[in-house]
Short mmCIF file of C-alpha atoms in Angstrom, two decimals:
data_model
loop_
_atom_site.label_atom_id
_atom_site.label_comp_id
_atom_site.label_asym_id
_atom_site.label_seq_id
_atom_site.Cartn_x
_atom_site.Cartn_y
_atom_site.Cartn_z
CA MET A 1 135.44 114.90 123.10
CA ARG A 2 132.08 112.99 123.13
CA TRP A 3 129.19 113.20 125.48
CA PRO A 4 129.22 110.58 128.47
CA LEU A 5 127.27 107.48 127.70
CA VAL A 6 124.30 107.89 130.07
CA SER A 7 120.51 108.32 129.61
CA ARG A 8 118.85 111.55 129.38
CA ARG A 9 117.11 111.03 132.66
CA VAL A 10 120.28 110.57 134.59
CA THR A 11 121.91 113.63 132.93
CA ILE A 12 118.91 115.85 133.91
CA ILE A 13 118.98 114.41 137.58
CA THR A 14 122.64 114.98 137.88
CA PHE A 15 122.63 118.51 136.76
CA THR A 16 119.45 119.30 138.77
CA ILE A 17 121.21 118.24 141.93
CA VAL A 18 124.28 119.88 141.03
CA ALA A 19 122.40 123.41 140.31
CA CYS A 20 120.61 122.79 143.58
CA SER A 21 123.34 122.04 145.77
CA ILE A 22 125.34 125.04 144.46
CA ALA A 23 122.33 127.40 144.94
CA ILE A 24 121.46 126.08 148.40
CA GLY A 25 124.84 126.54 149.59
CA LEU A 26 125.18 130.03 148.47
CA VAL A 27 121.82 130.97 149.79
CA LEU A 28 122.71 129.70 153.05
CA SER A 29 126.24 131.31 153.02
CA PHE A 30 124.48 134.54 152.37
CA VAL A 31 121.85 134.29 154.98
CA THR A 32 124.13 132.79 157.74
CA SER A 33 127.14 134.80 156.69
CA ASP A 34 129.02 131.64 157.01
CA PRO A 35 131.06 130.50 153.64
CA ALA A 36 131.18 127.03 154.71
CA PHE A 37 127.55 126.31 153.48
CA GLY A 38 129.02 127.19 149.91
CA ALA A 39 131.87 124.93 150.28
CA TYR A 40 129.57 122.10 151.34
CA GLY A 41 127.52 122.87 147.98
CA LEU A 42 130.51 122.70 145.93
CA VAL A 43 131.91 119.51 147.71
CA LEU A 44 128.45 117.87 147.09
CA SER A 45 128.12 118.89 143.46
CA THR A 46 131.55 117.67 142.86
CA ILE A 47 130.83 114.19 144.43
CA VAL A 48 127.72 113.97 142.17
CA VAL A 49 129.70 114.79 138.87
CA VAL A 50 132.43 112.25 139.90
CA ILE A 51 129.40 109.78 140.02
CA PHE A 52 127.74 110.89 136.96
CA PHE A 53 131.39 110.21 135.00
CA ALA A 54 131.89 106.77 136.71
CA ARG A 55 128.40 105.68 135.60
CA SER A 56 129.46 106.91 132.22
CA SER A 57 132.44 104.71 132.16
CA HIS A 58 130.69 101.83 133.26
CA ASN A 59 127.98 101.86 130.61
CA GLU A 60 130.73 102.32 127.92
CA LEU A 61 132.47 99.07 129.40
CA ARG A 62 129.28 97.12 129.39
CA ALA A 63 128.40 98.17 125.88
CA LEU A 64 131.77 97.22 124.38
CA ARG A 65 131.43 93.65 126.09
CA ILE A 66 128.11 93.38 124.73
CA ALA A 67 129.27 94.18 121.31
CA VAL A 68 132.20 91.71 121.78
CA ASP A 69 130.15 89.03 122.98
CA GLY A 70 127.63 89.43 120.07
CA ILE A 71 130.22 89.39 117.30
CA SER A 72 131.83 86.29 118.84
CA GLY A 73 128.46 84.47 119.14
CA HIS A 74 127.30 85.33 115.64
CA VAL A 75 130.30 85.21 113.42
CA GLN A 76 131.05 81.83 112.37
CA VAL A 77 133.53 80.23 110.24
CA PRO A 78 131.95 78.12 107.64
CA ASP A 79 132.60 74.35 107.94
CA GLU A 80 133.53 74.25 104.11
CA PRO A 81 134.71 76.89 101.82
CA TYR A 82 132.43 78.61 99.41
CA VAL A 83 131.61 76.61 96.53
CA PRO A 84 130.16 77.67 93.20
CA GLY A 85 126.82 75.83 92.77
CA SER A 86 126.32 75.10 96.34
CA LYS A 87 122.94 75.96 97.96
CA LEU A 88 124.47 79.39 99.24
CA ASP A 89 125.64 80.14 95.94
CA LEU A 90 122.26 79.38 94.14
CA LEU A 91 120.52 81.50 96.94
CA ARG A 92 122.91 84.33 96.20
CA ARG A 93 122.15 84.22 92.53
CA ASP A 94 118.37 84.06 93.15
CA ILE A 95 118.34 87.27 95.26
CA GLN A 96 120.67 88.99 92.58
CA ARG A 97 118.47 88.06 89.97
CA ASP A 98 115.30 89.20 91.64
CA VAL A 99 116.90 92.58 92.67
CA SER A 100 118.09 93.04 89.16
CA ALA A 101 114.70 92.22 87.75
CA LEU A 102 112.88 94.64 90.31
CA LEU A 103 115.19 97.28 89.16
CA LEU A 104 114.71 97.01 85.48
CA LEU A 105 110.90 96.65 86.16
CA HIS A 106 110.64 100.04 87.80
CA LYS A 107 112.76 101.49 85.18
CA THR A 108 110.58 99.93 82.41
CA VAL A 109 107.24 101.07 83.79
CA ASP A 110 106.14 104.04 85.95
CA ALA A 111 105.01 101.86 89.05
CA ARG A 112 103.95 104.43 91.38
CA GLY A 113 101.65 103.89 94.32
CA ALA A 114 100.81 100.84 96.21
CA ILE A 115 102.06 98.27 93.31
CA PRO A 116 102.84 94.81 95.07
CA ALA A 117 106.26 93.54 94.79
CA PRO A 118 106.64 90.14 92.80
CA GLY A 119 107.89 87.19 94.19
CA GLY A 120 106.64 84.54 97.05
CA TRP A 121 103.56 82.96 96.09
CA ALA A 122 103.34 85.35 93.09
CA ALA A 123 105.25 85.27 89.70
CA THR A 124 108.90 86.11 90.19
CA PRO A 125 110.29 89.53 89.32
CA ASP A 126 112.10 87.61 86.40
CA THR A 127 108.98 86.30 85.20
CA ILE A 128 107.00 89.67 85.64
CA LEU A 129 109.85 91.43 83.80
CA ALA A 130 109.59 89.03 80.94
CA LEU A 131 106.10 89.48 80.56
CA VAL A 132 106.29 93.34 80.73
CA THR A 133 109.26 93.45 78.32
CA ARG A 134 107.44 91.37 75.75
CA ILE A 135 104.33 93.52 75.96
CA SER A 136 106.19 96.70 75.75
CA ASP A 137 108.01 95.51 72.78
CA THR A 138 105.33 93.82 70.94
CA PRO A 139 102.53 96.36 69.80
CA SER A 140 100.91 93.38 68.03
CA ILE A 141 99.98 91.86 71.48
CA ASP A 142 96.51 93.27 72.07
CA LEU A 143 94.46 90.80 74.15
CA VAL A 144 96.28 89.30 77.06
CA VAL A 145 94.52 86.52 79.25
CA GLU A 146 95.87 85.93 82.52
CA CYS A 147 94.74 82.57 84.52
CA GLY A 148 94.93 83.58 88.28
CA SER A 149 94.85 87.40 89.28
CA GLY A 150 97.36 88.93 91.61
CA THR A 151 100.63 90.81 91.45
CA SER A 152 101.18 90.08 87.79
CA THR A 153 97.72 91.91 86.99
CA ALA A 154 99.01 95.11 88.22
CA TRP A 155 102.30 94.88 86.29
CA ILE A 156 100.72 93.69 83.04
CA GLY A 157 98.47 96.41 83.27
CA LEU A 158 101.00 99.11 83.81
CA ALA A 159 102.79 97.89 80.77
CA LEU A 160 99.53 98.14 78.70
CA LYS A 161 98.88 101.51 79.91
CA MET A 162 102.66 102.60 79.36
CA ARG A 163 102.09 101.38 75.77
CA GLY A 164 98.73 103.11 75.58
CA SER A 165 96.88 100.13 74.13
CA GLY A 166 95.81 96.58 74.76
CA ARG A 167 93.58 94.81 77.19
CA LEU A 168 94.06 92.43 80.10
CA ILE A 169 91.40 89.91 81.07
CA SER A 170 92.27 88.18 84.37
CA LEU A 171 90.32 85.12 85.55
CA GLU A 172 90.23 84.47 89.12
CA HIS A 173 88.37 81.73 90.74
CA ASP A 174 88.29 83.07 94.31
CA PRO A 175 85.71 85.83 94.90
CA ILE A 176 87.66 87.39 97.68
CA TYR A 177 90.96 87.44 95.86
CA ALA A 178 89.02 88.71 92.66
CA GLU A 179 87.71 91.61 94.70
CA SER A 180 91.04 92.49 96.11
CA SER A 181 92.54 92.70 92.61
CA ARG A 182 89.92 94.80 91.49
CA ARG A 183 90.74 97.39 94.15
CA MET A 184 94.29 97.19 93.49
CA VAL A 185 93.45 97.86 89.92
CA GLU A 186 91.43 100.87 90.66
CA GLU A 187 93.92 102.27 93.07
CA ALA A 188 96.47 101.99 90.48
CA GLY A 189 94.50 103.79 87.81
CA LEU A 190 94.23 100.65 85.41
CA ALA A 191 90.46 100.23 84.93
CA ASN A 192 90.50 101.04 81.56
CA TYR A 193 93.20 98.30 80.55
CA VAL A 194 92.48 95.65 83.01
CA ASP A 195 89.10 93.43 83.54
CA VAL A 196 89.30 91.29 86.74
CA ARG A 197 86.66 88.49 86.25
CA HIS A 198 85.33 86.32 88.80
CA ALA A 199 85.15 82.88 87.28
CA PRO A 200 84.25 80.00 89.53
CA LEU A 201 85.76 76.70 88.62
CA GLU A 202 83.43 74.26 86.85
CA ASP A 203 83.92 70.73 85.07
CA TRP A 204 85.07 70.88 81.61
CA ALA A 205 85.01 67.75 79.53
CA PHE A 206 88.24 66.64 77.95
CA PRO A 207 89.31 63.61 75.85
CA ASP A 208 91.28 62.26 78.70
CA GLY A 209 88.20 62.97 81.39
CA SER A 210 86.70 65.75 83.17
CA MET A 211 88.73 68.35 84.92
CA GLN A 212 87.99 71.62 86.76
CA TRP A 213 88.71 75.15 85.14
CA TYR A 214 87.43 78.68 84.96
CA ALA A 215 83.64 79.03 84.21
CA SER A 216 82.99 79.14 80.46
CA GLU A 217 80.63 82.23 80.99
CA ALA A 218 83.80 84.30 81.84
CA THR A 219 85.84 83.09 78.57
CA ARG A 220 82.73 83.09 76.01
CA ASP A 221 83.68 86.31 74.64
CA LEU A 222 87.48 85.86 74.25
CA ALA A 223 89.09 85.69 70.87
CA ASP A 224 92.44 86.19 69.08
CA ILE A 225 94.26 86.20 72.38
CA SER A 226 97.68 87.44 71.81
CA LEU A 227 99.28 86.45 75.09
CA LEU A 228 97.99 83.67 77.58
CA PHE A 229 99.52 83.71 81.16
CA VAL A 230 99.04 80.54 82.80
CA ASP A 231 99.45 80.97 86.67
CA GLY A 232 96.32 79.38 87.96
CA PRO A 233 94.11 77.43 89.02
CA PRO A 234 96.37 76.58 92.19
CA GLY A 235 97.95 73.26 92.47
CA TYR A 236 95.67 72.08 95.17
CA ILE A 237 92.83 72.13 92.95
CA GLY A 238 93.92 68.87 91.32
CA VAL A 239 96.78 67.12 89.49
CA GLU A 240 97.93 69.18 86.51
CA ALA A 241 95.17 71.79 87.29
CA ARG A 242 96.59 74.24 84.72
CA TYR A 243 96.52 71.79 81.76
CA PRO A 244 93.09 72.94 80.84
CA ALA A 245 94.18 76.68 79.93
CA VAL A 246 95.33 75.50 76.07
CA PRO A 247 92.64 72.97 75.25
CA ALA A 248 89.68 75.26 76.91
CA LEU A 249 90.87 78.12 74.71
CA LYS A 250 91.69 76.12 71.56
CA GLY A 251 90.47 78.12 68.62
CA ARG A 252 90.51 81.52 70.56
CA LEU A 253 94.33 81.76 70.37
CA SER A 254 96.08 83.91 67.74
CA ALA A 255 98.22 82.27 65.25
CA ASP A 256 101.45 83.74 66.87
CA CYS A 257 100.05 83.60 70.59
CA ILE A 258 102.62 83.37 73.12
CA VAL A 259 101.70 81.12 76.03
CA VAL A 260 103.76 81.53 79.39
CA LEU A 261 103.58 78.65 81.58
CA ASP A 262 104.80 79.43 85.17
CA ASP A 263 106.16 77.37 87.77
CA ILE A 264 107.62 75.08 85.20
CA ASP A 265 110.00 73.71 88.07
CA ARG A 266 107.15 71.58 89.34
CA PRO A 267 106.23 68.08 88.14
CA ASP A 268 102.60 69.06 87.40
CA GLU A 269 103.63 71.88 85.15
CA LEU A 270 106.28 69.70 83.35
CA ALA A 271 103.50 66.99 82.72
CA THR A 272 101.03 69.74 81.62
CA LEU A 273 103.58 70.89 78.97
CA ALA A 274 104.10 67.44 77.98
CA ARG A 275 100.49 66.98 77.35
CA TRP A 276 100.30 70.18 75.44
CA GLN A 277 102.87 68.82 73.06
CA ASN A 278 101.03 65.70 72.53
CA ASP A 279 97.73 67.49 71.80
CA LEU A 280 99.25 69.19 68.84
CA PRO A 281 98.83 67.89 65.32
CA HIS A 282 101.85 65.78 63.79
CA GLY A 283 104.52 68.03 62.67
CA GLU A 284 103.80 70.91 65.03
CA ARG A 285 105.20 71.58 68.53
CA TRP A 286 105.24 74.31 71.22
CA GLN A 287 108.60 75.71 70.70
CA THR A 288 110.43 77.64 73.69
CA ILE A 289 111.18 80.95 72.66
CA SER A 290 112.63 82.07 76.02
CA ALA A 291 112.78 81.10 79.58
CA THR A 292 112.83 82.74 83.12
CA ASP A 293 113.91 81.34 86.51
CA ARG A 294 110.55 79.72 86.87
CA ALA A 295 108.56 79.89 83.67
CA VAL A 296 108.76 79.43 80.03
CA LEU A 297 107.40 81.38 77.16
CA LEU A 298 106.16 79.05 74.38
CA GLN A 299 104.86 79.83 70.70
CA ARG A 300 103.43 77.31 68.33
CA GLY A 301 105.34 76.32 65.40
CA LYS A 302 106.37 73.78 62.56
CA ILE A 303 108.86 71.13 63.27
CA GLU A 304 111.43 71.30 60.54
CA PRO A 305 111.61 68.05 58.16
CA GLU A 306 115.08 67.02 59.57
CA GLN A 307 113.49 67.06 63.09
CA LEU A 308 110.64 64.67 62.38
CA ASN A 309 113.08 61.66 62.09
#
């Protein structure tokens, strides 16, 4: 047996009326020596209790109707059967991949506190997992340079801290965002492994013309970069805004440096990768060593003789 479906206020009022009716009836019966007053009190109490349960039945029926209407109004039979490769299927796969990557991330590093979740405008969980795994499994990755600070800054810092060695230099052109990233690094206890540098955009001269990139002053001391994560500047800066990363740091990348280019699903990033390939001497190319849902991991290598023809 379950409690009637009424509000707490209605229940309190009902039992107050019942108690008062019985009490007043008994008192009047005692004072006047007339038992009729006690009977009147019981009758009134009975009427109140009947109304109370009638209200409960009405509320239960109304709740059932609302539930049925809600179900009938929201459950829709698809016009077409579920098809692998459809937009719905691709969305399901994206969600599954993101959730799986997030679970593995938290299993790989000790992400306590207010560590921002990947995704949205930031690098996806799949890309962050690839970065963290590569850093964790490769002790030779010592200096990591990141173009554009944010969520990835914290996760890369956590990977370096867990390993107990290495340094991340994060270049950020926006002063407000740079300060926000610094606070995040401090709160996460990563100051010994991460250096967020405010690097305003300035003109750089390249053979194809001038382009804006991070201030040379912020990159002057960088040398023997083991991993370069290119996730900035943002696209609104200009066409192929991320192209300068490799030519600007030419000569500062280690021989086996891994370059990670994010948002490879966009035309500008595809064009950037093509330009990087064309910039290499004959017989060399950027080879894809792995890829995520939206990023590609590259390493410079020689082209085999049979591939030259």
